[in-house]
Tab-separated table of C-alpha atoms in Angstrom:
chain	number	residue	atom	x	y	z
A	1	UNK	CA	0.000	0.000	0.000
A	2	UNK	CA	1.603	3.515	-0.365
A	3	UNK	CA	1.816	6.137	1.742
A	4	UNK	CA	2.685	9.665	1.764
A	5	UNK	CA	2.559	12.556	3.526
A	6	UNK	CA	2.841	16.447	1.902
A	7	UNK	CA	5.716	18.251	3.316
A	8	UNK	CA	5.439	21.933	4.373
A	9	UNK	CA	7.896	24.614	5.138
A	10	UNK	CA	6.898	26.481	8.245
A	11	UNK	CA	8.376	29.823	8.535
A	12	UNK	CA	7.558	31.510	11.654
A	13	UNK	CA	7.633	35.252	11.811
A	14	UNK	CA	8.364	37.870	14.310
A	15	UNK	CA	8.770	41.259	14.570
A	16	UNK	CA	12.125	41.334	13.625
A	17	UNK	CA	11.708	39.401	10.606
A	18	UNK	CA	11.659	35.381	9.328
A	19	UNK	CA	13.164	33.710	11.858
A	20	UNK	CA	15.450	30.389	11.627
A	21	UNK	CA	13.478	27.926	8.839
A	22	UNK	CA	13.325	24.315	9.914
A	23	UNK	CA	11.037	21.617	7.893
A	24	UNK	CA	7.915	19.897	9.672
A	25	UNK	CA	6.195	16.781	8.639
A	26	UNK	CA	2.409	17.808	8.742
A	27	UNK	CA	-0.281	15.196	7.257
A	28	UNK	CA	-2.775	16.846	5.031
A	29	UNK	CA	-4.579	13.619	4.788
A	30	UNK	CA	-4.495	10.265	5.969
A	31	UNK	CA	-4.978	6.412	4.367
A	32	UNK	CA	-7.590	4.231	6.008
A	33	UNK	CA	-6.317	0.745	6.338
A	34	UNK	CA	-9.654	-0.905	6.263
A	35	UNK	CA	-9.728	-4.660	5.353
A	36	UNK	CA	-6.540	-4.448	2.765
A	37	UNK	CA	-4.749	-7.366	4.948
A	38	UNK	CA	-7.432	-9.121	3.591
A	39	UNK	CA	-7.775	-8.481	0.216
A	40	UNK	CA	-9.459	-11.958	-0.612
A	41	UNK	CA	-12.248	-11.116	1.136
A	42	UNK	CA	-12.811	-7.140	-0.452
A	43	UNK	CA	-15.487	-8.254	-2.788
A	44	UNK	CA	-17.726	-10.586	0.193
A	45	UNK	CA	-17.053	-7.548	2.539
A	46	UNK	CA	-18.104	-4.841	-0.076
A	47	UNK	CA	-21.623	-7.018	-0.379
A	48	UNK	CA	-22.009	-7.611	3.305
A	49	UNK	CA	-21.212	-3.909	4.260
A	50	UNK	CA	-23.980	-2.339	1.314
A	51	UNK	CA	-26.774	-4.951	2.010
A	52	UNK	CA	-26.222	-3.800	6.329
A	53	UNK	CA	-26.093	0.114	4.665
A	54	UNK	CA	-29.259	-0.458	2.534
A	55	UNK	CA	-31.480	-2.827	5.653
A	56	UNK	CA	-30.114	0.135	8.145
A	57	UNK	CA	-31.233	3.026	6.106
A	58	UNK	CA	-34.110	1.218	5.028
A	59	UNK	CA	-35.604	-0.046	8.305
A	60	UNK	CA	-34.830	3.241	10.478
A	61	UNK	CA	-36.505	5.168	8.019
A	62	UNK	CA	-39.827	3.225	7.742
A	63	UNK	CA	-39.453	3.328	11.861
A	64	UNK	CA	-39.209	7.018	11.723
A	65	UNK	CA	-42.098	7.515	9.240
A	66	UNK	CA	-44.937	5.034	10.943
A	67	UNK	CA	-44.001	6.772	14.756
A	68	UNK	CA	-44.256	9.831	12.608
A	69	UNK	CA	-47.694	8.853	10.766
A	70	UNK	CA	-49.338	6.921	13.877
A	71	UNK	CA	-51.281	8.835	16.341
A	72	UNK	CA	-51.390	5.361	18.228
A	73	UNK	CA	-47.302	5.499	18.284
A	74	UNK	CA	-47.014	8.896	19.726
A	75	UNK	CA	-45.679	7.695	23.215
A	76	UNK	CA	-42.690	8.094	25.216
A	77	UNK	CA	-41.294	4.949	24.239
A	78	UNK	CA	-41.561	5.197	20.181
A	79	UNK	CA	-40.682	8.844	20.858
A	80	UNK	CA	-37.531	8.315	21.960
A	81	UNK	CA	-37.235	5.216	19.338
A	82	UNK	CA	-37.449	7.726	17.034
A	83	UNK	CA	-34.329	9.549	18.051
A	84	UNK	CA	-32.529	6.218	18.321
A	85	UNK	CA	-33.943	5.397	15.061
A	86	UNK	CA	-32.347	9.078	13.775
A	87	UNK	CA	-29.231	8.604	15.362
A	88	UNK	CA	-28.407	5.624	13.860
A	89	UNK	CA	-28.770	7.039	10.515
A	90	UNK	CA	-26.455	9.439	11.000
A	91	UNK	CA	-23.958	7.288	11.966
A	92	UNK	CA	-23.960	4.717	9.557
A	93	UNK	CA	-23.973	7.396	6.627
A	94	UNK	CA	-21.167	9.202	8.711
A	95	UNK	CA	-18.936	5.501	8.523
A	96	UNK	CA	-20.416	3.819	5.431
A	97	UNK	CA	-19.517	5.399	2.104
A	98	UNK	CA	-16.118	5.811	3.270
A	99	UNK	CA	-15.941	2.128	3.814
A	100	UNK	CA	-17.878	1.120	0.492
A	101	UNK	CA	-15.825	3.510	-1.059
A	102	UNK	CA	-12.323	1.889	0.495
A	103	UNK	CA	-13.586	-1.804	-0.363
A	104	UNK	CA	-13.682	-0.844	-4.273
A	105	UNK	CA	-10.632	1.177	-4.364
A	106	UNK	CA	-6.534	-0.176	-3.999
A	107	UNK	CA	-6.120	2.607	-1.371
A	108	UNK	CA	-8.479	4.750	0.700
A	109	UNK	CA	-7.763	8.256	1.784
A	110	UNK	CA	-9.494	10.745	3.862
A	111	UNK	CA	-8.518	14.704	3.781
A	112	UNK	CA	-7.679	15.546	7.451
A	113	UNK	CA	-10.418	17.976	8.030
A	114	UNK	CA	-13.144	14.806	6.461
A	115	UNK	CA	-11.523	12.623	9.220
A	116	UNK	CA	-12.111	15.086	11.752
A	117	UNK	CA	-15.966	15.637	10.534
A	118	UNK	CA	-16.556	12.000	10.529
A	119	UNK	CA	-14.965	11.662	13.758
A	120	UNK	CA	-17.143	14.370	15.063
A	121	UNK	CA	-20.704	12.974	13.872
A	122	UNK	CA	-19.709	9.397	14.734
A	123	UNK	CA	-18.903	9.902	18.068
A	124	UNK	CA	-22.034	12.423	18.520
A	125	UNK	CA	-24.160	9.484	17.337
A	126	UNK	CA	-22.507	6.905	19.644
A	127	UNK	CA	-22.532	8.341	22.476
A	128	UNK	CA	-26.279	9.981	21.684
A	129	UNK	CA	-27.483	6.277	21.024
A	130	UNK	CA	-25.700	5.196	25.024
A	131	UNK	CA	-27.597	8.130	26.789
A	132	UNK	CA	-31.238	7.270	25.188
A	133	UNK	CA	-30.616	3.858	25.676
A	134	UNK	CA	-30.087	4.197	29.258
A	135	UNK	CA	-33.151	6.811	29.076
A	136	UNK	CA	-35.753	4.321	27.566
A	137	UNK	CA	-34.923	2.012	30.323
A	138	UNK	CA	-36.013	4.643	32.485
A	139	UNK	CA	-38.946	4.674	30.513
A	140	UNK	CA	-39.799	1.466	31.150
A	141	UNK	CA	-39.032	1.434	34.570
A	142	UNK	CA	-41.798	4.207	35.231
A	143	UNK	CA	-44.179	2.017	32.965
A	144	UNK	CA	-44.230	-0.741	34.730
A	145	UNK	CA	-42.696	-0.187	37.840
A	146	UNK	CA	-44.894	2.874	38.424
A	147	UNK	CA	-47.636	2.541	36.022
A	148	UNK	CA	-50.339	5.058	38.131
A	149	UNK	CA	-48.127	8.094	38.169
A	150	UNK	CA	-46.648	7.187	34.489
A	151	UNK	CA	-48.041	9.529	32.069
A	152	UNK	CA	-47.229	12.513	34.931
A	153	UNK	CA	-43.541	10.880	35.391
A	154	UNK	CA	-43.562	10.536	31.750
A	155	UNK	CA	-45.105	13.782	30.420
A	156	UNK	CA	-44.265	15.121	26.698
A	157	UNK	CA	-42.793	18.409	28.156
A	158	UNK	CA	-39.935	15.971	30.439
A	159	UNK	CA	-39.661	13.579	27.415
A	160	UNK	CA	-38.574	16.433	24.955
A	161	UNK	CA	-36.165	17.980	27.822
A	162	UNK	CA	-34.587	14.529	28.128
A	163	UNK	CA	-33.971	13.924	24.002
A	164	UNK	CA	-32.978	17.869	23.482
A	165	UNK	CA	-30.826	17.185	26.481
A	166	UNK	CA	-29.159	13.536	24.768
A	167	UNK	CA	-28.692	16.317	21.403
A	168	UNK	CA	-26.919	18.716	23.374
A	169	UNK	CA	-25.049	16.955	25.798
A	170	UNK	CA	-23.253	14.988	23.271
A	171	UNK	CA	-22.832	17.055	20.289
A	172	UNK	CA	-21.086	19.760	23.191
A	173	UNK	CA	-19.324	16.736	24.412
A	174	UNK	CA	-18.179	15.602	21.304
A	175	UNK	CA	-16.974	18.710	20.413
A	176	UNK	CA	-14.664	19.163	23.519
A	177	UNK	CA	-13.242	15.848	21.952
A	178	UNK	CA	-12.831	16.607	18.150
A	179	UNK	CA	-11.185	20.230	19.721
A	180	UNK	CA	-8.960	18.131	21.766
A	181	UNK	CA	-8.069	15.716	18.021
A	182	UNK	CA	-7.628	19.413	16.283
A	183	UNK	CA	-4.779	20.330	18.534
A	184	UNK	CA	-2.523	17.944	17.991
A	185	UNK	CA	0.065	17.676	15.520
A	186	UNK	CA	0.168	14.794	12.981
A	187	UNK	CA	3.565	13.938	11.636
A	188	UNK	CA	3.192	10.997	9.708
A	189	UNK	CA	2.897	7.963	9.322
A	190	UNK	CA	-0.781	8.867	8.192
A	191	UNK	CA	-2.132	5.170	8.004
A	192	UNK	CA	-5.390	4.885	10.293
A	193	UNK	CA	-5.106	1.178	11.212
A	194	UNK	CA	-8.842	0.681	10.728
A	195	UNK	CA	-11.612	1.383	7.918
A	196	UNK	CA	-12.939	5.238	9.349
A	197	UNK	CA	-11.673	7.890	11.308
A	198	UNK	CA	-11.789	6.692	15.565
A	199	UNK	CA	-9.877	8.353	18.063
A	200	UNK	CA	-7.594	6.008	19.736
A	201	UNK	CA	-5.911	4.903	16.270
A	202	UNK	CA	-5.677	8.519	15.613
A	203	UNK	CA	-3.866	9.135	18.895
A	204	UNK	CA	-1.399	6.735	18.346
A	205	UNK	CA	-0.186	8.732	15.271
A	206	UNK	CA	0.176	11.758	17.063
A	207	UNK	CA	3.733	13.506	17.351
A	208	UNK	CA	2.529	15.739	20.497
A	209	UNK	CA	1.420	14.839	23.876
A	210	UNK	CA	-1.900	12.912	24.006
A	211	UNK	CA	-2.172	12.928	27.444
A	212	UNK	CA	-4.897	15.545	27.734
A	213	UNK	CA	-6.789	13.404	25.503
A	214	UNK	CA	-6.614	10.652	27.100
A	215	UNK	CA	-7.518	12.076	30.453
A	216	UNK	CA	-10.939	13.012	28.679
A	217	UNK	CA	-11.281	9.213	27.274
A	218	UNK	CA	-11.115	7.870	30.689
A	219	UNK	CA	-13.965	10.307	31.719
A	220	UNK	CA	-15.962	9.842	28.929
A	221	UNK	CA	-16.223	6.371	29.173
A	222	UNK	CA	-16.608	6.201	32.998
A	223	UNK	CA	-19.735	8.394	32.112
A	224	UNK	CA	-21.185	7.124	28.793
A	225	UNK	CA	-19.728	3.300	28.918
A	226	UNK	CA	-19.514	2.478	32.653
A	227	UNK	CA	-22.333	4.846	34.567
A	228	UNK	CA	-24.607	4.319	31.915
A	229	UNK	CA	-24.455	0.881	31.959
A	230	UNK	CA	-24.727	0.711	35.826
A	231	UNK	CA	-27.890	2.774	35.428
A	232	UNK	CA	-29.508	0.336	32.830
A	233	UNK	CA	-28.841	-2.434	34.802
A	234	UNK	CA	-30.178	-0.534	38.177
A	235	UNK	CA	-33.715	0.429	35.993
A	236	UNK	CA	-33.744	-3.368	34.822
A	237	UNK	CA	-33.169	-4.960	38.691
A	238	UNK	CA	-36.448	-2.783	39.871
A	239	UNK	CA	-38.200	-3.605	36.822
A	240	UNK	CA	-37.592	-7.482	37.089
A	241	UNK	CA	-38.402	-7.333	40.824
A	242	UNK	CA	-41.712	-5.450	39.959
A	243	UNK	CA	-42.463	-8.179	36.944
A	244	UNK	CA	-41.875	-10.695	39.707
A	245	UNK	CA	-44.318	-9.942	42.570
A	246	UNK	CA	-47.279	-9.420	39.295
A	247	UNK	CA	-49.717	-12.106	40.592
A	248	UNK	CA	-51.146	-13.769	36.525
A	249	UNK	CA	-48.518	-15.416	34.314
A	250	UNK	CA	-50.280	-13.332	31.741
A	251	UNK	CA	-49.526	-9.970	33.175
A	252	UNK	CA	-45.732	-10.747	33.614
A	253	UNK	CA	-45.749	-11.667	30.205
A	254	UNK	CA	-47.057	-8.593	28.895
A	255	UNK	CA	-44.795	-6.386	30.688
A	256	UNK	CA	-41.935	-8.400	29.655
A	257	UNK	CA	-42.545	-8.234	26.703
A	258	UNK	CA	-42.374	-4.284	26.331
A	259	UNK	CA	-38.674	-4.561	27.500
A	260	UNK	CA	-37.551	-7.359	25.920
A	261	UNK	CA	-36.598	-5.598	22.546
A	262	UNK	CA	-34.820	-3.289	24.272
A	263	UNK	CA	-32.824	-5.772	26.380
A	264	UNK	CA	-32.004	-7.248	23.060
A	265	UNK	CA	-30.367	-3.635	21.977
A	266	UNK	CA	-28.957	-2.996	24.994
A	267	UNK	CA	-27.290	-6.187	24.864
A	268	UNK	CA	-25.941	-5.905	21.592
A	269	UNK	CA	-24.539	-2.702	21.982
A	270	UNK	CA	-22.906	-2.301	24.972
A	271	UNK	CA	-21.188	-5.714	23.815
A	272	UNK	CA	-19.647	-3.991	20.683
A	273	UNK	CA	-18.658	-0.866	22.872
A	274	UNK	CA	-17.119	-2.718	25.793
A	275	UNK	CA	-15.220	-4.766	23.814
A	276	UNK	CA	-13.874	-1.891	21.750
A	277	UNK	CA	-13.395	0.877	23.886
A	278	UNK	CA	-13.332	0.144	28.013
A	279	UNK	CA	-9.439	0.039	27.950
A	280	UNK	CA	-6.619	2.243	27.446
A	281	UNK	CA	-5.643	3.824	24.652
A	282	UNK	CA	-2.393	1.779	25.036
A	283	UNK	CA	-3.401	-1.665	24.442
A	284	UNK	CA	-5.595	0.059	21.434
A	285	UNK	CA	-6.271	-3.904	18.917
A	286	UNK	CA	-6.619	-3.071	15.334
A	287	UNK	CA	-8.566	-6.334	14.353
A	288	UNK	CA	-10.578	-5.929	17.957
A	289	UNK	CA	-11.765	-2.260	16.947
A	290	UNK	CA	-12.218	-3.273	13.393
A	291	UNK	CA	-14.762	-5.843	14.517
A	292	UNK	CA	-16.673	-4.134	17.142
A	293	UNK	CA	-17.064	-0.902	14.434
A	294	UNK	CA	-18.530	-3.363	12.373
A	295	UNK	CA	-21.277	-4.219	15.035
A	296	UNK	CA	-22.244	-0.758	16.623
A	297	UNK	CA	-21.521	0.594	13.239
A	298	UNK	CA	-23.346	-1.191	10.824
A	299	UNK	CA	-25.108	-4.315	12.064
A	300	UNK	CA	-26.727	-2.242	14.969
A	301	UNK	CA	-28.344	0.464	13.103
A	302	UNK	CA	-29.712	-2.647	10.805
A	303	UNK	CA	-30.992	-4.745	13.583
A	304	UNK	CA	-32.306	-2.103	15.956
A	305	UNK	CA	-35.445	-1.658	13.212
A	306	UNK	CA	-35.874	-5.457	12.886
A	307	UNK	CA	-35.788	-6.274	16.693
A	308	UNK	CA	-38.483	-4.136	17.504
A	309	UNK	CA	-40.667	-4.676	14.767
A	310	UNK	CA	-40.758	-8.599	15.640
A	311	UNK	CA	-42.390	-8.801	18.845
A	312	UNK	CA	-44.097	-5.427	18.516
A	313	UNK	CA	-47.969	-5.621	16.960
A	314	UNK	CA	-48.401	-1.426	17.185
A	315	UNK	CA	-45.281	-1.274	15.130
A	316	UNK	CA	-46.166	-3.894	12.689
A	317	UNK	CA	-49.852	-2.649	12.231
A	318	UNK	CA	-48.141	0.990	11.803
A	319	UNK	CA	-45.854	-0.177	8.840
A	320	UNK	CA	-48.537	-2.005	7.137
A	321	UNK	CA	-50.884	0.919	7.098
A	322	UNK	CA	-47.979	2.831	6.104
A	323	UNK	CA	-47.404	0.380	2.943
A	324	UNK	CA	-50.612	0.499	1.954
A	325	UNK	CA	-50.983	3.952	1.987
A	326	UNK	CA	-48.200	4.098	-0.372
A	327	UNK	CA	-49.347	1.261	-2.828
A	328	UNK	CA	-52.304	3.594	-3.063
């Protein structure tokens, strides 16, 4: 594979005129590595990657339109499945054509202000999709734990605080982050070992001190990864206990089955980010990251639309009213 870097002359100046010239590496764009150790597998990867690209886009989208279309949907819970449903497009278009693109090309490059915009809305969406996750268990927990009081724990007013909050939050958080990535210096190599922009490969081709950067990591993920998690799993325990003392087989079933497609997401993603991301920057795995991208990247985003479709009947009767009002 090649790889180059552009070489600039830097010539401070002060007051006094030029000052001493001295060359500096500085990459103007870097290679993504993607899947070229595997080159045997480029053309089974390319069709994997567009048919998860075309169910993701596809599925979210019908999601977004029947809560959109059905008064019957308009509920806390579809509400903020409608978010998730958003935020998951935007990050598989902010990963995908990048890695289409790489999979049909000998080498992929990125300009250095495109990796720092994909950077930007891919860890906005990530860390959007932890925080409503963690927020629709909540939701749940009020429904069934508390189901009197729900619609006044639940009301549209707090519901559109808490998404306009998850926005906010993580696009200002996000920012702090991509501000931190502007700062440093890049003086080649300029091979990301992995098949889109992510910050701890990016860190390890840093020439200046990452250590600020890595302080913020660490915080990051005690707040989105760890806290978050230790919240789901604190809404689930009272929720469980609650389904528990329900006296008919059939009413534990019911409200089981109102969290059970989002245990499934829950489950799915926090196993991607765990395994990619809860350790230090220093014992950063290529093939490890490259894998768990994969699943909160692409097969997420595709299976989040399928999973609660399957065991939902509101959903279900919401798409096929929305089919057949475009067949007519």
């Amino acid at each position: 594979m090649k790889q180059w870097v552009e070489i600039h002359l830097i010539v401070p100046e002060t007051p006094l005129g030029p000052s001493t010239m001295s060359n500096q590496t500085l990459v103007t764009e870097f290679i993504l590595q993607g899947f070229s150790e595997h080159p045997e597998y480029q053309s089974l990867l390319f069709i994997c990657f567009l048919s998860l690209h075309s169910a993701a886009i596809t599925g979210n989208v019908l999601i977004i339109l029947a809560i959109a279309v059905s008064p019957g949907l308009h509920t806390p819970m579809y509400f903020f499945l409608f978010n998730l449903a958003t935020m998951d497009i935007i990050c598989i278009f902010s990963v995908m054509p990048t890695a289409l693109a790489g999979l049909v090309s000998e080498e992929s490059s990125i300009s250095y202000g495109g990796c720092m915009a994909q950077l930007y809305f891919l860890t906005w969406a990530a860390s959007s999709e932890l925080l409503l996750l963690t927020i629709m268990a909540y939701d749940r927990y009020a429904a069934i734990c508390h189901p009197l009081h729900y619609g006044t724990v639940m009301s549209k007013a707090f519901c559109s605080m808490l998404a306009a909050g998850v926005w906010v939050l993580c696009a200002f958080n996000t920012a702090i982050h991509t501000g931190l990535m502007l700062r440093l210096d890049f003086c080649g190599p300029n091979v990301i070992t992995h098949f889109f922009c992510e910050v701890p490969p990016l860190l390890l081709l840093s020439c200046s001190s990452t250590y600020v950067n890595s302080v913020m990591i660490v915080l990051a993920d005690s707040f989105y990864g760890i806290l978050n998690f230790l919240m789901t799993i604190l809404s689930y325990c009272f929720i469980i206990s609650s389904i528990l003392k329900m006296r008919t087989a059939e009413g534990k079933k019911k409200a089981f089955s109102t969290c059970s497609s989002h245990i499934a997401v829950v489950c799915i993603y926090y196993s991607a980010v765990f395994y990619a991301y809860i350790s230090p920057v220093s014992s950063y795995s290529a093939e490890k990251s490259k894998l768990a991208g994969v699943l909160y990247t692409m097969c997420s985003p595709a299976l989040n639309p399928l999973i609660y479709t399957l065991r939902n009947k509101e959903v279900k009767a919401a798409l096929r009213k929305l089919s057949s009002s475009f067949r007519n």
